[in-house]
XYZ file of C-alpha atoms in Angstrom:
773
model
C 187.516 63.785 55.717
C 185.866 60.401 55.326
C 184.197 59.063 52.225
C 182.635 55.699 52.987
C 178.956 56.549 52.425
C 177.696 55.470 48.996
C 176.542 58.374 46.832
C 172.841 57.999 46.094
C 170.043 60.415 45.244
C 167.660 59.381 48.022
C 169.510 57.133 50.447
C 172.387 57.230 52.912
C 173.987 53.818 52.428
C 176.736 52.170 54.436
C 177.826 49.201 52.335
C 179.924 46.893 54.499
C 180.295 47.449 58.237
C 182.770 50.227 59.033
C 183.340 49.376 62.672
C 185.679 52.311 63.390
C 183.059 54.708 62.020
C 180.053 53.143 63.740
C 179.243 56.182 65.892
C 179.437 58.374 62.781
C 176.980 56.060 61.013
C 174.696 56.115 64.058
C 174.578 59.919 63.814
C 173.964 59.915 60.069
C 171.203 57.293 60.336
C 169.258 59.042 63.106
C 165.473 59.200 62.888
C 162.978 61.649 64.377
C 159.526 63.150 63.938
C 159.670 66.454 65.806
C 158.512 64.838 69.056
C 160.954 61.990 69.539
C 163.871 60.327 67.842
C 166.885 58.130 68.177
C 170.301 57.459 66.744
C 170.900 54.697 64.246
C 171.901 52.172 66.908
C 171.546 48.422 66.455
C 168.475 46.901 68.071
C 170.424 43.941 69.447
C 173.250 44.158 71.981
C 176.512 45.546 70.607
C 179.705 45.593 72.684
C 181.697 47.685 70.217
C 181.949 51.432 69.828
C 178.466 52.905 70.110
C 176.549 55.878 71.536
C 173.050 54.809 72.485
C 170.761 57.768 72.005
C 166.994 58.137 72.408
C 165.510 61.589 72.847
C 162.142 63.172 73.636
C 161.625 66.756 72.474
C 161.704 69.428 75.158
C 162.864 67.102 77.940
C 166.054 68.136 79.718
C 167.875 68.177 83.041
C 169.780 71.027 84.760
C 173.139 69.344 85.292
C 175.177 71.159 87.947
C 177.791 73.419 86.384
C 181.322 72.089 86.426
C 184.089 74.657 86.074
C 187.599 74.937 87.426
C 187.200 78.495 88.649
C 183.804 79.954 89.439
C 183.089 83.481 88.206
C 180.256 85.749 89.261
C 177.474 85.521 86.728
C 177.985 81.871 85.864
C 174.722 79.940 85.558
C 174.270 77.253 88.186
C 173.519 74.544 85.673
C 174.069 73.409 82.122
C 170.823 72.110 80.589
C 171.413 68.660 79.124
C 169.354 67.193 76.326
C 168.440 63.942 78.036
C 169.243 60.523 76.764
C 165.900 58.878 77.477
C 164.525 55.355 77.743
C 165.916 52.968 75.109
C 162.818 51.737 73.284
C 164.542 50.099 70.294
C 166.254 47.352 72.282
C 165.840 43.689 71.255
C 168.149 41.113 72.851
C 168.696 37.895 70.889
C 170.124 34.578 72.118
C 170.769 31.774 69.659
C 171.232 28.666 71.721
C 173.502 29.900 74.511
C 175.144 32.649 72.428
C 174.082 36.273 72.794
C 173.968 37.925 69.403
C 176.652 40.628 69.284
C 177.911 41.876 65.911
C 181.166 42.870 67.558
C 181.936 39.186 68.105
C 180.624 37.757 64.823
C 182.142 37.342 61.388
C 180.151 39.710 59.212
C 179.825 38.451 55.667
C 177.440 41.070 54.325
C 176.221 44.333 55.865
C 174.081 47.143 54.508
C 172.608 49.966 56.597
C 170.338 52.322 54.657
C 168.587 55.520 55.646
C 165.814 56.049 53.098
C 165.243 59.800 53.202
C 162.321 59.720 50.792
C 160.320 57.468 53.105
C 161.908 58.210 56.491
C 162.984 54.651 57.305
C 166.147 52.969 58.555
C 166.816 49.534 57.062
C 169.598 47.083 57.925
C 170.483 43.757 56.304
C 173.221 41.559 57.776
C 174.535 38.110 57.022
C 176.961 36.798 59.635
C 178.561 33.746 61.167
C 178.275 33.262 64.912
C 181.421 32.709 67.014
C 180.345 29.110 67.598
C 179.514 28.537 63.932
C 176.275 28.804 62.035
C 175.169 31.501 59.600
C 172.203 33.788 60.222
C 170.547 36.660 58.436
C 169.094 39.770 60.061
C 166.776 42.298 58.504
C 165.370 45.276 60.424
C 163.268 48.244 59.386
C 162.176 51.025 61.707
C 160.709 54.514 61.672
C 159.536 57.283 63.983
C 156.083 57.986 62.647
C 155.386 61.364 61.086
C 151.680 60.511 61.129
C 151.559 59.328 64.765
C 154.288 61.505 66.199
C 154.403 59.947 69.656
C 154.799 56.511 68.129
C 157.365 54.358 66.337
C 157.629 50.831 65.014
C 160.250 48.179 64.226
C 160.131 45.095 62.030
C 162.977 42.780 63.048
C 163.584 39.456 61.285
C 165.986 36.584 61.991
C 166.651 33.651 59.656
C 168.901 30.704 60.580
C 170.509 29.842 57.269
C 172.186 26.464 57.841
C 171.183 25.084 61.239
C 168.302 24.531 63.671
C 168.391 26.128 67.115
C 166.438 27.450 70.074
C 166.166 31.247 69.737
C 165.209 33.561 72.579
C 164.232 37.073 71.582
C 163.594 39.742 74.225
C 162.133 43.110 73.268
C 162.640 45.529 76.144
C 162.518 49.084 77.452
C 165.580 50.223 79.365
C 165.697 53.393 81.426
C 169.151 52.694 82.872
C 170.605 55.430 80.713
C 173.346 57.937 81.474
C 174.290 60.895 79.338
C 177.847 60.552 78.097
C 178.313 64.278 78.761
C 177.048 64.143 82.355
C 179.213 66.553 84.360
C 179.485 64.284 87.387
C 178.650 60.916 85.782
C 175.188 61.020 87.304
C 172.068 59.430 85.951
C 169.184 61.848 85.626
C 166.142 59.541 85.830
C 164.103 58.088 88.675
C 161.567 55.330 88.136
C 157.937 56.068 88.967
C 156.258 52.976 87.553
C 156.975 49.750 85.693
C 154.706 46.973 84.559
C 154.572 44.113 82.083
C 151.944 41.811 80.673
C 151.829 39.473 77.717
C 153.824 41.041 74.852
C 153.678 44.440 76.518
C 155.678 46.639 78.875
C 155.587 50.159 80.319
C 158.005 52.424 82.152
C 157.377 55.853 83.583
C 160.536 57.762 84.402
C 160.885 61.173 86.009
C 163.839 63.517 85.984
C 165.465 63.808 89.383
C 164.644 66.728 91.664
C 166.950 69.719 91.295
C 167.717 72.775 93.423
C 167.319 75.278 90.579
C 163.553 75.529 90.271
C 163.573 73.757 86.904
C 160.457 71.680 86.320
C 160.640 67.906 86.490
C 159.638 65.898 83.443
C 157.822 62.595 83.327
C 158.094 60.364 80.281
C 155.923 57.302 79.790
C 157.440 54.793 77.376
C 155.399 51.805 76.317
C 155.873 48.866 73.974
C 153.860 46.040 72.477
C 155.031 43.317 70.180
C 153.944 40.274 68.229
C 155.804 37.540 66.387
C 155.223 35.749 63.101
C 157.016 32.790 61.474
C 157.326 32.929 57.690
C 154.747 35.728 57.838
C 152.201 33.492 59.570
C 150.795 33.989 63.057
C 152.358 31.681 65.641
C 151.670 30.752 69.254
C 154.289 31.806 71.775
C 154.730 32.545 75.453
C 156.104 35.865 76.665
C 158.056 35.661 79.929
C 157.794 39.028 81.690
C 161.039 40.553 82.994
C 160.978 43.393 85.508
C 164.116 44.992 86.884
C 164.912 48.498 88.050
C 164.051 50.907 85.184
C 163.723 47.899 82.882
C 160.865 45.821 81.472
C 161.007 43.145 78.824
C 159.273 40.101 77.453
C 161.329 36.994 76.582
C 160.019 34.682 73.858
C 161.689 31.319 73.165
C 161.092 29.543 69.852
C 162.463 26.450 68.169
C 163.582 27.693 64.755
C 164.415 25.504 61.774
C 166.937 26.394 59.089
C 165.369 28.668 56.508
C 162.515 29.834 58.748
C 162.137 33.587 59.113
C 161.028 34.794 62.522
C 159.749 38.387 62.460
C 159.150 40.538 65.517
C 156.943 43.617 65.209
C 157.625 46.059 68.011
C 155.540 49.190 68.581
C 156.595 51.956 70.946
C 155.233 55.215 72.316
C 156.845 58.106 74.203
C 154.645 60.600 76.026
C 156.118 63.483 78.008
C 154.510 65.601 80.691
C 155.527 68.196 83.249
C 154.414 67.305 86.756
C 151.946 64.925 85.148
C 149.489 62.577 86.772
C 151.233 59.201 86.580
C 148.001 57.227 86.235
C 146.717 59.435 83.434
C 150.087 59.365 81.679
C 150.118 55.562 81.778
C 146.545 55.404 80.549
C 147.362 57.775 77.683
C 150.363 55.661 76.672
C 148.227 52.509 76.601
C 145.513 54.243 74.598
C 148.095 55.456 72.100
C 149.504 51.939 71.791
C 145.976 50.607 71.224
C 145.598 52.953 68.289
C 148.901 52.312 66.533
C 148.925 48.551 67.085
C 145.365 48.493 65.803
C 146.691 49.923 62.570
C 149.555 47.450 62.380
C 153.019 47.929 60.926
C 152.029 48.121 57.267
C 149.353 50.789 57.733
C 151.540 52.819 60.082
C 154.364 52.678 57.554
C 152.093 53.671 54.668
C 150.759 56.695 56.571
C 154.274 57.669 57.610
C 155.510 57.422 54.014
C 152.570 59.524 52.840
C 153.431 62.213 55.404
C 157.013 62.308 54.122
C 155.771 62.464 50.528
C 153.802 65.610 51.400
C 156.872 67.182 52.950
C 159.088 66.390 49.968
C 156.454 67.717 47.592
C 157.087 71.190 48.960
C 160.662 71.062 50.241
C 162.683 68.975 47.829
C 165.584 70.423 45.871
C 166.384 68.464 42.715
C 169.946 68.545 41.369
C 170.779 66.696 38.186
C 174.257 65.618 37.156
C 175.892 65.532 40.603
C 174.980 62.737 43.028
C 177.185 64.039 45.837
C 175.457 67.423 45.700
C 171.990 65.886 45.393
C 172.499 63.517 48.299
C 173.917 66.311 50.431
C 171.006 68.723 50.067
C 168.382 66.050 50.673
C 170.276 64.814 53.721
C 170.203 68.316 55.186
C 166.543 68.939 54.391
C 165.590 65.517 55.751
C 167.152 66.120 59.151
C 165.739 69.636 59.421
C 162.249 68.353 58.707
C 162.383 65.514 61.199
C 163.876 67.706 63.929
C 161.346 70.559 63.904
C 157.852 70.518 62.435
C 156.662 73.881 63.767
C 153.566 72.431 65.398
C 154.513 73.306 68.995
C 155.570 76.846 69.895
C 157.238 75.600 73.098
C 159.864 73.730 71.065
C 162.870 74.990 69.168
C 165.621 73.596 66.954
C 168.383 71.975 68.952
C 171.858 72.091 67.401
C 172.043 68.277 67.459
C 168.346 67.539 67.074
C 167.719 63.882 67.843
C 171.224 62.796 66.841
C 173.448 63.314 69.880
C 173.994 64.908 73.283
C 176.769 67.406 72.637
C 176.224 71.136 73.277
C 173.124 70.764 75.452
C 170.261 73.221 75.273
C 167.697 73.452 72.533
C 168.055 77.054 71.410
C 171.038 78.880 69.968
C 171.285 82.002 67.804
C 171.552 79.553 64.890
C 167.745 79.403 64.865
C 167.345 83.087 64.096
C 170.308 83.514 61.739
C 170.060 80.271 59.759
C 166.859 78.314 60.359
C 164.188 80.985 60.109
C 165.022 81.774 56.436
C 164.547 78.076 55.631
C 161.166 77.834 57.334
C 160.000 81.169 55.904
C 160.398 79.764 52.408
C 159.414 76.125 52.930
C 156.537 76.260 55.413
C 153.511 78.407 56.080
C 154.405 81.618 57.908
C 153.062 80.386 61.247
C 156.073 78.084 61.644
C 158.602 80.929 61.609
C 156.241 83.078 63.657
C 156.167 80.387 66.355
C 159.960 80.530 66.549
C 159.743 84.275 67.139
C 156.949 83.910 69.709
C 159.179 81.431 71.514
C 161.713 84.231 72.027
C 159.020 86.740 73.023
C 157.811 84.387 75.735
C 161.378 84.254 77.055
C 161.790 88.052 77.143
C 161.461 88.358 80.912
C 164.089 85.638 81.351
C 166.368 87.560 78.961
C 165.925 90.669 81.121
C 166.772 88.595 84.208
C 169.854 87.211 82.441
C 171.033 90.771 81.832
C 170.291 91.787 85.428
C 172.611 89.026 86.688
C 175.413 90.732 84.776
C 174.623 94.197 86.132
C 172.375 95.611 83.391
C 169.323 97.581 84.466
C 166.155 99.272 83.282
C 164.672 96.432 81.243
C 167.791 95.668 79.179
C 167.696 92.119 77.818
C 170.471 89.696 76.976
C 169.107 86.580 75.358
C 170.951 83.417 76.376
C 173.671 81.796 74.350
C 172.210 78.403 75.228
C 168.843 77.748 76.778
C 165.928 75.434 77.294
C 163.537 77.721 79.150
C 164.918 81.199 78.476
C 167.483 81.071 81.286
C 171.155 81.076 80.365
C 172.664 77.643 80.943
C 176.058 77.826 79.264
C 179.192 78.539 81.253
C 182.191 79.298 79.098
C 182.803 82.906 80.034
C 184.301 83.993 76.712
C 181.246 82.626 74.886
C 178.360 82.944 77.319
C 178.951 86.543 78.338
C 181.004 87.891 75.455
C 179.333 86.405 72.377
C 176.585 88.992 72.651
C 176.012 89.330 68.909
C 173.244 86.766 69.456
C 171.034 89.628 70.633
C 171.387 91.189 67.189
C 170.507 87.933 65.437
C 167.181 87.850 67.284
C 166.451 91.433 66.264
C 167.376 90.636 62.672
C 165.023 87.633 62.642
C 162.104 89.940 63.499
C 163.061 92.152 60.560
C 163.619 89.153 58.292
C 160.186 87.701 59.095
C 158.458 91.047 58.526
C 160.329 91.711 55.297
C 159.625 88.258 53.893
C 155.994 87.825 54.872
C 154.838 91.427 54.718
C 153.128 90.708 58.063
C 153.695 93.648 60.405
C 151.422 92.308 63.121
C 154.167 90.365 64.872
C 156.510 93.314 65.258
C 153.710 95.548 66.570
C 152.187 92.948 68.915
C 155.348 91.318 70.218
C 158.547 92.276 68.444
C 158.684 95.906 69.500
C 159.042 94.927 73.149
C 161.903 92.577 72.272
C 163.612 95.262 70.174
C 163.377 97.894 72.909
C 164.844 95.507 75.485
C 167.711 94.504 73.190
C 168.405 98.128 72.267
C 168.568 99.019 75.950
C 171.229 96.346 76.333
C 173.319 97.792 73.498
C 173.025 101.277 75.022
C 174.508 100.030 78.304
C 177.066 97.700 76.701
C 178.927 100.428 74.782
C 181.048 103.116 76.370
C 182.423 106.438 75.178
C 186.120 106.489 74.288
C 187.587 109.936 74.838
C 190.699 108.908 72.933
C 188.704 107.887 69.856
C 185.819 110.301 70.241
C 183.578 107.316 69.496
C 181.521 104.685 71.222
C 183.379 101.404 71.592
C 182.453 97.902 72.676
C 185.080 96.148 74.775
C 185.628 92.535 75.769
C 183.529 90.637 73.267
C 183.713 87.483 71.175
C 182.282 87.512 67.675
C 180.938 84.505 65.790
C 184.612 83.642 65.222
C 185.293 81.922 68.526
C 189.001 81.708 67.696
C 189.273 85.288 68.977
C 188.100 85.858 72.541
C 187.826 88.983 74.670
C 188.601 91.385 71.831
C 187.696 95.037 71.511
C 185.449 96.420 68.815
C 184.524 93.306 66.946
C 183.280 94.798 63.681
C 180.300 92.473 63.315
C 179.096 92.977 66.903
C 179.381 96.762 66.616
C 177.621 96.740 63.263
C 174.679 94.597 64.299
C 174.283 96.638 67.494
C 173.990 99.865 65.495
C 171.684 98.199 62.988
C 169.411 97.038 65.824
C 169.181 100.564 67.194
C 168.302 101.913 63.749
C 165.674 99.236 63.175
C 164.114 99.774 66.604
C 163.800 103.504 65.894
C 162.206 102.705 62.534
C 159.672 100.349 64.130
C 158.781 102.922 66.800
C 158.276 105.648 64.187
C 156.148 103.363 62.004
C 154.009 102.380 64.949
C 153.595 106.024 65.912
C 152.133 106.693 62.479
C 149.998 103.556 62.153
C 148.918 102.624 65.694
C 149.783 105.238 68.288
C 147.507 103.569 70.853
C 149.584 100.391 70.693
C 152.788 102.436 70.984
C 151.431 104.176 74.076
C 150.669 100.757 75.578
C 154.263 99.680 74.941
C 155.662 102.932 76.391
C 153.637 102.379 79.559
C 154.422 98.659 79.823
C 158.177 99.105 79.323
C 158.500 102.439 81.134
C 160.034 103.795 77.941
C 161.510 107.318 77.876
C 160.543 108.136 74.300
C 162.708 111.181 73.726
C 165.564 110.370 76.089
C 166.208 106.778 75.044
C 165.699 107.422 71.344
C 168.072 110.367 71.561
C 170.730 108.203 73.218
C 170.332 105.574 70.519
C 170.725 108.124 67.729
C 173.927 109.408 69.304
C 175.368 105.890 69.400
C 174.336 105.293 65.781
C 176.129 108.459 64.687
C 179.281 107.870 66.749
C 180.015 104.138 66.815
C 183.583 103.098 66.114
C 184.149 100.547 63.338
C 187.701 99.256 62.901
C 188.898 99.728 59.320
C 192.239 99.596 57.542
C 192.748 102.362 54.982
C 195.658 100.647 53.263
C 193.926 97.299 52.717
C 190.481 98.949 52.497
C 188.840 96.224 54.574
C 186.799 96.161 57.751
C 188.823 94.677 60.580
C 187.432 91.749 62.535
C 188.534 93.610 65.644
C 190.821 96.543 66.194
C 193.937 94.441 66.831
C 193.540 91.992 63.971
C 196.413 93.345 61.898
C 198.797 92.875 64.836
C 198.662 89.173 63.999
C 200.972 87.326 61.646
C 198.784 86.923 58.558
C 198.929 83.496 56.919
C 196.642 81.423 54.742
C 194.958 78.108 55.440
C 197.267 76.444 52.895
C 200.121 76.981 55.368
C 198.507 74.666 57.965
C 196.717 72.014 55.889
C 198.443 68.991 57.501
C 197.467 70.159 61.001
C 193.760 70.651 60.486
C 191.378 70.815 62.171
C 193.434 73.159 64.315
C 190.998 72.894 67.239
C 192.077 69.250 67.592
C 195.789 69.802 66.959
C 196.758 73.188 68.414
C 196.739 74.629 71.927
C 194.050 77.194 72.623
C 196.738 79.791 73.225
C 198.160 79.227 69.759
C 194.710 79.414 68.148
C 193.828 82.698 69.881
C 197.067 84.338 68.756
C 196.702 83.147 65.174
C 194.924 84.891 62.325
C 192.822 81.829 61.547
C 189.094 82.197 61.572
C 186.663 79.542 62.775
C 183.746 81.176 60.982
C 182.856 84.434 59.321
C 182.683 87.626 61.367
C 183.014 90.450 58.882
C 181.576 88.259 56.130
C 178.636 87.258 58.355
C 177.742 90.938 58.672
C 178.168 91.585 54.955
C 175.918 88.583 54.218
C 173.130 89.821 56.501
C 173.355 93.467 55.441
C 174.406 92.994 51.838
C 172.468 96.028 50.604
C 174.627 98.309 52.748
C 177.782 97.537 50.769
C 179.102 98.043 47.271
C 180.171 95.008 45.258
C 183.837 96.029 45.333
C 183.709 96.319 49.141
C 182.261 92.828 49.409
C 184.924 91.436 47.095
C 187.841 93.055 48.940
C 186.695 91.729 52.290
C 185.946 88.273 50.891
C 189.350 88.063 49.226
C 191.060 89.158 52.425
C 189.297 86.907 54.951
C 188.376 83.763 53.050
C 191.981 82.475 52.708
C 192.359 82.673 56.513
C 189.116 80.845 57.315
C 189.398 77.217 58.435
C 185.597 76.649 58.484
C 185.766 74.666 61.712
C 182.313 75.947 62.574
C 179.463 74.269 60.749
C 177.913 77.716 60.260
C 180.792 79.041 58.169
C 180.827 77.434 54.694
C 177.265 78.420 53.727
C 177.922 82.136 54.264
C 180.997 81.886 52.054
C 179.045 79.944 49.416
C 176.363 82.630 49.234
C 178.835 85.525 49.036
C 181.030 83.722 46.504
C 178.007 83.043 44.298
C 177.042 86.707 44.414
C 180.584 87.691 43.449
C 180.638 85.313 40.486
C 183.274 83.088 42.134
C 181.567 79.953 40.920
C 184.253 77.404 41.780
C 184.595 78.741 45.304
C 180.808 78.806 45.710
C 180.587 75.181 44.606
C 183.455 74.153 46.891
C 181.777 75.809 49.866
C 178.397 74.315 48.935
C 179.818 70.782 48.967
C 181.524 71.474 52.264
C 178.307 72.595 53.951
C 176.126 69.973 52.237
C 178.431 67.080 53.099
C 179.896 68.443 56.343
C 178.519 65.544 58.374
C 178.252 62.974 55.602
C 181.996 63.175 54.964
C 182.925 64.160 58.546
C 184.878 67.233 57.444
C 185.614 68.409 60.995
C 186.088 64.979 62.564
C 183.129 65.394 64.926
C 180.098 63.727 63.323
C 180.178 60.907 65.873
C 178.915 63.384 68.501
C 175.798 64.080 66.447
C 174.867 66.079 63.378
C 174.981 69.858 62.954
C 171.240 70.336 62.491
C 170.935 74.111 62.588
C 173.725 74.638 60.067
C 171.848 72.356 57.667
C 169.527 75.264 56.951
C 172.617 77.005 55.614
C 172.957 74.280 52.987
C 169.464 75.081 51.745
C 170.422 78.779 51.701
C 173.555 77.978 49.698
C 171.365 76.757 46.853
C 168.416 79.150 47.096
C 170.189 82.323 48.261
C 173.518 81.400 46.660
C 173.102 79.754 43.257
C 169.540 81.034 42.763
C 170.262 84.472 44.252
C 166.995 84.689 46.186
C 166.439 87.980 48.010
C 163.569 90.274 48.940
C 163.925 93.691 47.388
C 161.374 96.460 47.946
C 158.710 93.950 48.871
C 159.293 91.751 45.811
C 160.768 88.286 45.638
C 163.968 88.521 43.593
C 165.928 85.713 41.911
C 169.290 85.945 40.137
C 170.021 82.319 39.283
C 172.928 80.652 37.595
C 173.740 76.994 36.985
C 176.939 75.555 38.511
C 178.879 73.920 35.710
C 178.914 70.616 37.609
C 175.096 70.399 37.320
C 172.832 69.954 34.310
C 169.814 71.533 36.059
C 168.332 72.182 39.466
C 164.891 73.020 40.784
C 163.287 73.967 44.073
C 160.028 75.242 45.487
C 159.641 78.412 47.461
C 156.704 80.039 49.202
C 156.320 83.792 49.288
C 153.409 85.762 50.753
C 150.764 83.156 49.994
C 152.139 82.065 46.624
C 154.007 78.805 46.004
C 156.495 78.724 43.162
C 158.445 75.961 41.467
C 161.701 77.280 40.042
C 163.758 75.325 37.503
C 167.180 76.533 36.407
C 168.983 75.215 33.338
C 172.026 76.522 31.512
C 170.032 78.983 29.459
C 166.685 79.543 31.155
C 164.792 79.969 34.401
C 161.233 78.658 34.454
C 158.956 79.916 37.216
C 155.737 77.968 37.685
C 153.136 79.391 40.060
C 151.679 76.283 41.689
C 149.241 78.302 43.772
C 146.239 80.253 42.548
C 147.528 83.561 43.886
C 149.140 85.817 41.271
C 152.662 87.049 41.944
C 155.002 89.682 40.547
C 158.691 89.048 41.083
C 162.121 89.912 39.749
C 164.178 87.378 37.786
C 167.579 88.844 37.065
C 166.848 92.427 36.096
C 163.466 91.558 34.621
C 160.184 92.148 36.425
C 157.741 89.360 35.581
C 154.123 88.598 36.414
C 153.141 84.972 36.994
C 149.426 84.327 37.245
C 148.140 81.600 39.553
C 148.611 78.223 37.877
C 150.719 79.738 35.089
C 154.405 79.588 34.130
C 156.907 82.079 32.797
C 160.326 81.398 31.280
C 163.192 83.892 31.378
C 166.450 83.584 29.458
C 169.664 83.671 31.442
């Protein structure tokens, strides 16, 4: 665990340059706006440890699969989130020396991500290798108001000498993904051009044999220069190389003069676009944002962030580490996905790194949808569900490749376009619980919003296809007299190819029950729509429903009578049971142990049984939850980013306040403090929604019970108060929790009845109610 980031309510501050942690800082300081983004790289050349990263939403490449031993069913490619054209680059030469912080004596260094305003600011004072002190100051942002645009203000001051300075803003498409399977580059150049203080590149992803569309991205830049904030005359020498355009400006600077470069950039993506029209659109966009200028663009961007924070902020008093952590998580969620485009989803690394590939995991349904249900209008979460509906045919094709028939669907573990593109057998084809997470998200959306139109228009087809998969995936065990599910991997990826994973079996049965419920409801409320679905899906109403009921009544769930706990899988107690305390010096075990040793151990990467208890809490008694928590938590190493939040929520519900707080800090500061020694690869964006849930579902006890919003808050003893806002069925509430009271203020004009603790309260629009704890 690292602890070099200054604790601050609104900022992520690196005070002093931590060279060994530079790639971690680049991840932490990443910026985005839902359409584009980039890591917190330096603008100028840096020869030290760095991962240059610029990304355009939805753009990817099908990198040919690389495995040691090919198995039938493997996808042909692994979809890579593409490292795109570097638009932030600014080369600087002072005399004959190229500015490179890796070769300078750094006297003062501060890098600050301002989460309130969405800006990255850097101030450096340094001495050049040949002598002479200079000062740098840069500020940049990816505009939330102009979401294809970004801007940089970059200043240089020579402190104690005069010199010729050459500054070259550029666009560089000579980019290769670090995780490229065969060290290929994925871009071809279609067009490049420069003019005075301007440059444009149009790049296209290379052709591929897999039928995946090619993407074109037009990246443009314009710049201007001022001296001591006054306009100045300068010449811009155009530079044009392969996949590279720049404009070199040479100025004679005096000591104490501040030269400031304003650089504006745009990224526009298209599929099989018209190159001329794409270029014209990029130039038109640049006309608009440069016409505004840096100050107006920044003001509009800050205003857009202010509107987001007005509805999504969580305020924690008395604990800076906790406050910084929750805002950090909310900030990155908001700049990764805005919900405005139903073709996009929430990538596990967002705009912060390349690792994992793909843009869609089951994390979206299990973790992110609850966040967006409560913090955005319902259309945002609905778009995430429609995204899956539009991929239903691909999910059916994915299942067909594995031998499933009759319209059974297996949604991909990793995807960009609905097609499976992940190729670790034990995960891709065994971690099938993801199907259940998608079914649960349909239920969760309907339960939370009260909107049944999605499930009747779209969701029922998804549920039938998933249920058909579960029907074919189980088999009857004569020895047990039960249905069993063999050869699976649960969320805990430290157990592969196990039989009867409790969570997978449970969510499969739950999906079958929920699908039957939806069919029966639709029969009563809209039989014409149900008949349409029966015809479209070739559904055998009595036969298939009868099969599902038989599975529901006869599924095997591993359980130990002596310990009175559900077993992660039927062979779990064959393992030597230890606690995490026994291995503390060797953690994380995934970086210190062989895979063989991990698979034979009892240690849990993330919750399996507890994941199921969290999702289906109402199915279990409090003493059951406690027994299972007490049994599994001591064996959990939390080496998945998705693990700590589930434990925080369950611990809070059990009254285990210290454990809940410990798990909250772990999820909130997972990346900030680099708990799992992997932040340099990029942030864990989707798990950040779990941090929000740790507060709202954990400490505040938010649930939906019988159609009512329910809160059971308590105040962690480390905090003096906390507050958050939450939307529910057209109402917007501000909730403030202190040691003795909960105040609920209805910000909207729509009246709402809700439960606070065991008390049912009515809060009129614009009114407030206070309840004693």
